[in-house]
CSV table of C-alpha atoms in Angstrom, one decimal:
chain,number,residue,atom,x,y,z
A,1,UNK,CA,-37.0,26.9,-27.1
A,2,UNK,CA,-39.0,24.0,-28.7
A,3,UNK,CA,-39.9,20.6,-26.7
A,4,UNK,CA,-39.0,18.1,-28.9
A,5,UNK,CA,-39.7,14.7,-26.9
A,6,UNK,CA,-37.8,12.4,-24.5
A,7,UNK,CA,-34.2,12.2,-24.9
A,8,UNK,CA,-33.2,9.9,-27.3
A,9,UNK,CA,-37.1,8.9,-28.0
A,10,UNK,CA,-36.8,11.8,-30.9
A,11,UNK,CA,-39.4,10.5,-33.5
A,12,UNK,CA,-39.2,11.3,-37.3
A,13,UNK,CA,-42.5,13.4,-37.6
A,14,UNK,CA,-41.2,15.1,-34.0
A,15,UNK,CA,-37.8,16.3,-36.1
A,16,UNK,CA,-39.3,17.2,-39.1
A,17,UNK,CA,-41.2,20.0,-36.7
A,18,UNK,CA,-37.8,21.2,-36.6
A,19,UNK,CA,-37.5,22.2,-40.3
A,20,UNK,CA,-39.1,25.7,-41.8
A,21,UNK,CA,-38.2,26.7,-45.4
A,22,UNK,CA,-35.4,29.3,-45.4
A,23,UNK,CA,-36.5,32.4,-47.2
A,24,UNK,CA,-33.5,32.8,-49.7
A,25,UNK,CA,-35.4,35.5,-51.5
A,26,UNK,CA,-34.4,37.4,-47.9
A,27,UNK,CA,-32.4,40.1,-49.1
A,28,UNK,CA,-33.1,43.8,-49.1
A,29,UNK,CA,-34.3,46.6,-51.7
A,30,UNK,CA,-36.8,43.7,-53.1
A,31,UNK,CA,-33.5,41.6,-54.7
A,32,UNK,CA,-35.0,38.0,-54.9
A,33,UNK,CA,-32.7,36.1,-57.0
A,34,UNK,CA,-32.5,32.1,-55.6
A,35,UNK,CA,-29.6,29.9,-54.8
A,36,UNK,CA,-31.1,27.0,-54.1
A,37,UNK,CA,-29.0,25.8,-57.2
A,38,UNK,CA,-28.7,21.9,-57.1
A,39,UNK,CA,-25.0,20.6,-56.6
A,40,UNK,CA,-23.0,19.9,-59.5
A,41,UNK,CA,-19.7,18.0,-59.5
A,42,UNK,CA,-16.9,19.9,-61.6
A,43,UNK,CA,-14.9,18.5,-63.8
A,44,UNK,CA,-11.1,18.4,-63.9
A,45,UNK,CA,-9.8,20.7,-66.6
A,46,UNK,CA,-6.1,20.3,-68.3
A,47,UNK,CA,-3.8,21.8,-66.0
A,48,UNK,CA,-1.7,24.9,-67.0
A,49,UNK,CA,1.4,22.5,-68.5
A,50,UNK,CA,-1.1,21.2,-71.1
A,51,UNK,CA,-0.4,17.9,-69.7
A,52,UNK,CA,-3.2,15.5,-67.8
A,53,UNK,CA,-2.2,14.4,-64.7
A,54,UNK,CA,-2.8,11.2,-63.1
A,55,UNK,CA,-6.4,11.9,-61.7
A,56,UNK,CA,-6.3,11.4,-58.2
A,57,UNK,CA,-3.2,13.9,-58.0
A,58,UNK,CA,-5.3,16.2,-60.5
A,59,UNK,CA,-7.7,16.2,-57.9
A,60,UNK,CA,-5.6,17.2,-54.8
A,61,UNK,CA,-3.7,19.8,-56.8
A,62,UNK,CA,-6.8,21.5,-57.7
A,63,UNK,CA,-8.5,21.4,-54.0
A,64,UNK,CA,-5.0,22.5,-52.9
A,65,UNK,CA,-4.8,25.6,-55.3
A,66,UNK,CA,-8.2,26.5,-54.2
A,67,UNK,CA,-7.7,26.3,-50.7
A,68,UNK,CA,-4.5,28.8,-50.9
A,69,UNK,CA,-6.3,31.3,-52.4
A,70,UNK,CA,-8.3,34.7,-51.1
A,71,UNK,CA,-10.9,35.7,-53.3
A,72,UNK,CA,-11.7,38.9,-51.6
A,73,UNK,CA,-9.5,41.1,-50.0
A,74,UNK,CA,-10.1,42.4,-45.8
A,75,UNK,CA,-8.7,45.7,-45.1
A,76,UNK,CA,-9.5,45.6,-41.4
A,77,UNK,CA,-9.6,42.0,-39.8
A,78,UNK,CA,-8.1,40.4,-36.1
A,79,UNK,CA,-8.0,38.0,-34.4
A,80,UNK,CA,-10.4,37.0,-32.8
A,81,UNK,CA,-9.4,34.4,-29.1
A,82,UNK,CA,-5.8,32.8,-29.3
A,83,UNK,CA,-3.3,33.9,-31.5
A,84,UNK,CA,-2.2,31.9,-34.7
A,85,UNK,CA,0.3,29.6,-33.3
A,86,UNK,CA,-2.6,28.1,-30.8
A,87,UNK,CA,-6.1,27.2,-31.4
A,88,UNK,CA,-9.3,28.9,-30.4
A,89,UNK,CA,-8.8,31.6,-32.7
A,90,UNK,CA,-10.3,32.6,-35.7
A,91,UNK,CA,-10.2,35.8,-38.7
A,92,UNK,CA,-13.2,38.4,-38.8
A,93,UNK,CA,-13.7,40.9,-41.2
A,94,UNK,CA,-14.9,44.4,-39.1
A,95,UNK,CA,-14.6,46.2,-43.3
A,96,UNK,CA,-17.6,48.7,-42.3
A,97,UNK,CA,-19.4,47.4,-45.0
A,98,UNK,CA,-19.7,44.2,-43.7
A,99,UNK,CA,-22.2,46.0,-41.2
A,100,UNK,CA,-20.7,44.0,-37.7
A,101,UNK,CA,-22.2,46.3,-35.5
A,102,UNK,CA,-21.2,45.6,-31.6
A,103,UNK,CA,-24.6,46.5,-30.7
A,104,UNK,CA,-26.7,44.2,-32.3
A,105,UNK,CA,-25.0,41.3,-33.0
A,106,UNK,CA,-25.3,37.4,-33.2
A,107,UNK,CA,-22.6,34.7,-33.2
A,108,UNK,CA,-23.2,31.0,-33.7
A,109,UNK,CA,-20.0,29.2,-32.8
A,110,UNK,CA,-20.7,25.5,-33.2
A,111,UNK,CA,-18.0,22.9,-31.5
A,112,UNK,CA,-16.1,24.6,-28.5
A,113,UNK,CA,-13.9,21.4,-26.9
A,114,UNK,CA,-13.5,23.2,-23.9
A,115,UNK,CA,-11.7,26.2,-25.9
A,116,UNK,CA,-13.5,29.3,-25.1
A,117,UNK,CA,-11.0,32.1,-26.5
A,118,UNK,CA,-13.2,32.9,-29.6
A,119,UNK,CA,-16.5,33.3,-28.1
A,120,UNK,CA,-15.5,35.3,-25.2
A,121,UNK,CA,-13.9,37.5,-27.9
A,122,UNK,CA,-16.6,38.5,-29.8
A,123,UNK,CA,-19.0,38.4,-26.0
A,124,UNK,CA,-16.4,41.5,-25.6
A,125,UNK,CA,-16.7,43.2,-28.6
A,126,UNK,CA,-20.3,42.9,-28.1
A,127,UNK,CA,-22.0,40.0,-29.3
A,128,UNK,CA,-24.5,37.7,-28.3
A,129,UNK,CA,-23.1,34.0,-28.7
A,130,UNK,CA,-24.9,30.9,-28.8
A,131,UNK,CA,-22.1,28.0,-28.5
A,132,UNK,CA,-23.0,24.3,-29.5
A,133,UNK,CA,-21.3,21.0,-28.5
A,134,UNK,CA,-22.6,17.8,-27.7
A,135,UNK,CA,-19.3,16.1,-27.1
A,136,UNK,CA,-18.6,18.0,-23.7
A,137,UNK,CA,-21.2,16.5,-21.6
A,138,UNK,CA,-22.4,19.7,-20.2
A,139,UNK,CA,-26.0,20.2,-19.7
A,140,UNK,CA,-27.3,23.6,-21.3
A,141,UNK,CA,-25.8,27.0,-19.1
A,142,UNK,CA,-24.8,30.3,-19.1
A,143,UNK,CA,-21.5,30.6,-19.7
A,144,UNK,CA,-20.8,34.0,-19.2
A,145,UNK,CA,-23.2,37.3,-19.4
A,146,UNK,CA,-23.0,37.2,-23.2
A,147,UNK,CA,-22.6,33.6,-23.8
A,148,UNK,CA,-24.8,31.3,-23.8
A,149,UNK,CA,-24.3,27.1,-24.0
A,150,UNK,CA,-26.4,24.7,-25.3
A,151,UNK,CA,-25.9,21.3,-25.4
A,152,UNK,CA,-26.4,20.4,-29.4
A,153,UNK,CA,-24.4,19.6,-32.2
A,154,UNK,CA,-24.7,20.5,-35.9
A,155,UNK,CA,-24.9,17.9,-38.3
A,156,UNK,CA,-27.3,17.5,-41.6
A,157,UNK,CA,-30.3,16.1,-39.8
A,158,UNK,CA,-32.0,16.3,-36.8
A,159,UNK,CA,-32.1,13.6,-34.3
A,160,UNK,CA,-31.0,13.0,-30.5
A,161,UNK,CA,-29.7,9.8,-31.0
A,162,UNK,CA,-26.4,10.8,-33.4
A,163,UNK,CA,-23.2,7.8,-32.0
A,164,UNK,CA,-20.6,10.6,-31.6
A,165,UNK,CA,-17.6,10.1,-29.8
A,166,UNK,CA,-15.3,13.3,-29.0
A,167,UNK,CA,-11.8,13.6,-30.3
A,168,UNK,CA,-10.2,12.9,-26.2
A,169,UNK,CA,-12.2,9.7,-26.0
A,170,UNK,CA,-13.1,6.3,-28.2
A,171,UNK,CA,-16.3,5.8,-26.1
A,172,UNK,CA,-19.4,5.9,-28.2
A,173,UNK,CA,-22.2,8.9,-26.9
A,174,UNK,CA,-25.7,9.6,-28.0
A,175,UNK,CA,-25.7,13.3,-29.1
A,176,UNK,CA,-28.3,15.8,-30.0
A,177,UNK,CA,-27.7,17.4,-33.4
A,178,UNK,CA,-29.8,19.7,-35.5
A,179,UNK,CA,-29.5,20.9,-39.1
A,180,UNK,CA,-29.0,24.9,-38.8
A,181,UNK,CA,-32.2,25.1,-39.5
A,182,UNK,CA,-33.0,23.1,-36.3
A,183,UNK,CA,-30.7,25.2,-34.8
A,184,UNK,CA,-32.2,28.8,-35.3
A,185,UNK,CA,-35.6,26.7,-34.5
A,186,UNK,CA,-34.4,25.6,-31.2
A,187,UNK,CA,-33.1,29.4,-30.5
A,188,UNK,CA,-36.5,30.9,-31.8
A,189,UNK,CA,-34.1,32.7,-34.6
A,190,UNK,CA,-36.4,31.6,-37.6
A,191,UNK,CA,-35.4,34.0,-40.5
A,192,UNK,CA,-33.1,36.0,-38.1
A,193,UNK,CA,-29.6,37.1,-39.1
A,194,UNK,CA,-26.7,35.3,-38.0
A,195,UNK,CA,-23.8,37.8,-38.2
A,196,UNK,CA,-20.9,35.3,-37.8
A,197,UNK,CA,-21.0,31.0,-37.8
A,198,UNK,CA,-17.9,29.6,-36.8
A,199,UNK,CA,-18.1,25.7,-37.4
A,200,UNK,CA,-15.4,23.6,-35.9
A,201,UNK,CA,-17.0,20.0,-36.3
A,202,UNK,CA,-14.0,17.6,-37.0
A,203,UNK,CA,-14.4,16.7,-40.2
A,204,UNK,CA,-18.3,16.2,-40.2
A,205,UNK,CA,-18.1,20.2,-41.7
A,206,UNK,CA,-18.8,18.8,-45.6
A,207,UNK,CA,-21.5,16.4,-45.0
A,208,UNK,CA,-23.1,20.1,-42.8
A,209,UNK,CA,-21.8,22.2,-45.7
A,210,UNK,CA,-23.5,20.2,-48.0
A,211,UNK,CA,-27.1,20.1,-46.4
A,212,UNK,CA,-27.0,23.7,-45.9
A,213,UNK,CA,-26.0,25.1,-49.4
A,214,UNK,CA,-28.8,22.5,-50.4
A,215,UNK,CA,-31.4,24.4,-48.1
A,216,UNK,CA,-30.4,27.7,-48.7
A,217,UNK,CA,-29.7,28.5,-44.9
A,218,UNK,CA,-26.3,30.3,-45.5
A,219,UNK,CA,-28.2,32.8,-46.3
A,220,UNK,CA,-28.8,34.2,-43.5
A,221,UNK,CA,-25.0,34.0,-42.1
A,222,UNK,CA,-23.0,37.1,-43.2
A,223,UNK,CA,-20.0,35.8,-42.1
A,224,UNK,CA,-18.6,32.2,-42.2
A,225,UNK,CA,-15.7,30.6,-40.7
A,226,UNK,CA,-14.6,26.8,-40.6
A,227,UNK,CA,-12.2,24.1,-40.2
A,228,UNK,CA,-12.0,21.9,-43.5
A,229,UNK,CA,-10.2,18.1,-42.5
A,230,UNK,CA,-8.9,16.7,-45.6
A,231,UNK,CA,-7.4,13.0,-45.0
A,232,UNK,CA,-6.2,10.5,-47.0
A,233,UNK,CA,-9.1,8.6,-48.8
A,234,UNK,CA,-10.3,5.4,-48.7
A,235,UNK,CA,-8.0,3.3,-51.5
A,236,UNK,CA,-10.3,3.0,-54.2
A,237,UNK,CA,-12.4,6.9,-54.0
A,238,UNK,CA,-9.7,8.7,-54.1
A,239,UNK,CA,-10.8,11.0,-57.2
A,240,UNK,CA,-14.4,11.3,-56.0
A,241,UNK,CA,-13.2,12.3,-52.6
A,242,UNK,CA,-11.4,15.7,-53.6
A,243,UNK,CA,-13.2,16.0,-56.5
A,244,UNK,CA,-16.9,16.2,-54.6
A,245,UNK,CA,-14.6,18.3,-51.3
A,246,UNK,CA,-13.6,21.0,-54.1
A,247,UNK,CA,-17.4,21.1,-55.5
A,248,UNK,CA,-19.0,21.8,-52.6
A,249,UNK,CA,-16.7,24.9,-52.2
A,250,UNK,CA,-17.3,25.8,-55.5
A,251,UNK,CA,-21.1,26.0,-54.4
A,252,UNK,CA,-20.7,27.9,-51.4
A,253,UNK,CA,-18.6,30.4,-54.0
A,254,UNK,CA,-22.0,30.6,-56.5
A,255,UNK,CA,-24.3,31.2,-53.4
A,256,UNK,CA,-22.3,34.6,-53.1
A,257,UNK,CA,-19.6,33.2,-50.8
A,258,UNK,CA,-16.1,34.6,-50.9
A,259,UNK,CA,-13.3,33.5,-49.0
A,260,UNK,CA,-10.8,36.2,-47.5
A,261,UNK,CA,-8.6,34.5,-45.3
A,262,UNK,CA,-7.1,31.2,-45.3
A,263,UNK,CA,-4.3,29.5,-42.9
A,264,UNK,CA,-3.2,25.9,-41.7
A,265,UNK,CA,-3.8,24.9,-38.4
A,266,UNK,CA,-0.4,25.0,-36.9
A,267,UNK,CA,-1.3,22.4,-34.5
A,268,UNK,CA,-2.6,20.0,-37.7
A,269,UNK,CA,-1.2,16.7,-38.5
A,270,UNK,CA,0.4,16.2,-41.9
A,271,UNK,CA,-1.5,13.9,-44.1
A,272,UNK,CA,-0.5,12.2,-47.7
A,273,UNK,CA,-2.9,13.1,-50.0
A,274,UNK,CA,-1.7,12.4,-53.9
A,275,UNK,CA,-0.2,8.9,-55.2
A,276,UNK,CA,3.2,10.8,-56.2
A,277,UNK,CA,2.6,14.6,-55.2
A,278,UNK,CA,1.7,16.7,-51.6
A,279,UNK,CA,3.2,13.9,-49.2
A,280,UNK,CA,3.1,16.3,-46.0
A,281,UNK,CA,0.2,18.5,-46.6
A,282,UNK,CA,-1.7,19.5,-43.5
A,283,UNK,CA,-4.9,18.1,-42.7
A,284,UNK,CA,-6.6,21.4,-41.9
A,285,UNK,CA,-7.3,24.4,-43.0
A,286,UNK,CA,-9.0,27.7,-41.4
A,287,UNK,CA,-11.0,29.3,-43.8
A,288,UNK,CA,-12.8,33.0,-43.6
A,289,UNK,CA,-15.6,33.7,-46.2
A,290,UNK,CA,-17.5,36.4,-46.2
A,291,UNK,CA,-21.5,36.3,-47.9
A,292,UNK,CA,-21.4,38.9,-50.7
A,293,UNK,CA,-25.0,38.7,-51.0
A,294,UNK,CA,-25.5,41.0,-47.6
A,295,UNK,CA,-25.6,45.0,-47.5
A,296,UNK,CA,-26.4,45.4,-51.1
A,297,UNK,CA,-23.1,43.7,-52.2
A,298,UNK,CA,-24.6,43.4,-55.9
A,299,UNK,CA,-24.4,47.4,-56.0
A,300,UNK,CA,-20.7,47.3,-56.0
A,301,UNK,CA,-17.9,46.6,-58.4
A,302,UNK,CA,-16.7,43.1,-57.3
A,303,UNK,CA,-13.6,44.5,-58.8
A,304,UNK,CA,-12.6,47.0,-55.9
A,305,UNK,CA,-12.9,44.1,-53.8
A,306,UNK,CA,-11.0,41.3,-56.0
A,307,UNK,CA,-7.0,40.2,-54.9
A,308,UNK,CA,-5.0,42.2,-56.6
């Protein structure tokens, strides 16, 4: 593990130690195409009626549609920790061609809130998991034989003096938090595979989503699986707040990404989202992507694996 400096003393040129360049051109069988595409915002097309909508309900229909819709199709999946009705739990794809071997496997589960279902789910099934969270107060431990603790966040910088407060409390902490590249760093897992990363970040997922897609470091995740929080905007940004939330899943779709699996979190509060439409929708979604660039994906007819 790196030595990075006093706590809460983290200079600049210390964190920048932190960063590596991903190697995106990381796949096998010498495939080298890029994705370090830059972010593009995309536009808001007529809808099916032919008619414009206002755009701020434009906007939420659109990140709505996409967000009830598999791309992909998983033939063998579970649940892995608590069930649907609770949280903890989350969808995996165990498709033999996915490649999850129990034998040599690595799990990043970043933001736990005391809520250890999932990781000790995949620790049985095989894995090594690494699980982050500043906001529990817990120095670094063992957790169990195949989990291990640590006592970071994930955010799109690195820095131990992030003001995060936890969801249970309004006091104010100073965190450590590392891009995922600061991450691997910190684990000595430079260019390694990560087989599954769960994030689970309250809200802070887009501004993470974001800086990865921008590095490149998704790919070396197989599988992903997150929590996206979508609340009602600031008056004023409404547009640019779905618009940019939708974009940045279009990106993680052109970097390879292909979502399988979607449900609300039961336990979500509702949330109005449009001026006249989607009143009640539910803050949060679960969301189950798989990387299509893994295994020699690009060999195979997209089509077998397309919804039907």
């Amino acid at each position: 593990m790196l030595k990075l400096g006093t706590e809460n003393n983290l200079l600049q040129e210390e964190s920048l130690k932190l960063e590596w360049q991903p190697k995106v051109q990381f796949f096998p069988d010498g495939h080298n195409e890029t994705f370090q595409t830059p972010f593009q915002l995309q536009p808001l097309v007529v809808l099916p009626e032919g008619r414009q909508p206002n755009d701020w309900d434009g906007e939420v229909a659109r990140l709505l549609k996409y967000l009830h819709s598999n791309q992909m199709i998983c033939k063998q999946s579970q649940q892995m920790g608590n069930d649907v009705d609770s949280d903890g739990g989350w969808d995996i794809c165990f498709e033999p061609k996915i490649g999850l071997n129990s034998t040599d496997c690595l799990v990043y589960s970043v933001g736990i809130g005391y809520e250890w279902s999932f990781d000790e789910a995949m620790a049985a099934y095989g894995c090594d998991v690494i699980a982050f969270d500043p906001s529990m107060k817990q120095q670094s431990h063992r957790h169990s034989k195949r989990v291990l603790f640590q006592n970071f966040g994930l955010w799109d910088r690195n820095t131990d003096t992030y003001s995060g407060k936890s969801l249970m409390s309004q006091k104010v902490d100073l965190w450590k938090v590392r891009t995922l590249e600061g991450l691997m760093a910190e684990m000595n897992h430079q260019h390694k595979r990560i087989d599954i990363l769960k994030i689970d970040i309250e809200g802070a997922e887009w501004e993470v989503l974001y800086q990865m897609l921008e590095r490149g470091t998704l790919q070396y995740v197989k599988q992903l699986v997150f929590e996206v929080h979508v609340w009602k905007p600031t008056p004023g940004d409404e547009k640019a707040y779905f618009q940019k939330k939708y974009s940045i899943l279009k990106w993680l779709e052109e970097q390879g990404f292909r979502m399988w699996n979607w449900h609300w979190n039961h336990l979500a509060l509702g949330s109005k989202l449009g001026y006249n439409h989607f009143f009640r929708e539910p803050c949060c979604y679960e969301l189950s992507w798989i990387n299509t660039r893994f295994n020699n994906w690009w060999q195979f007819e997209m089509g077998v694996w397309q919804q039907s």
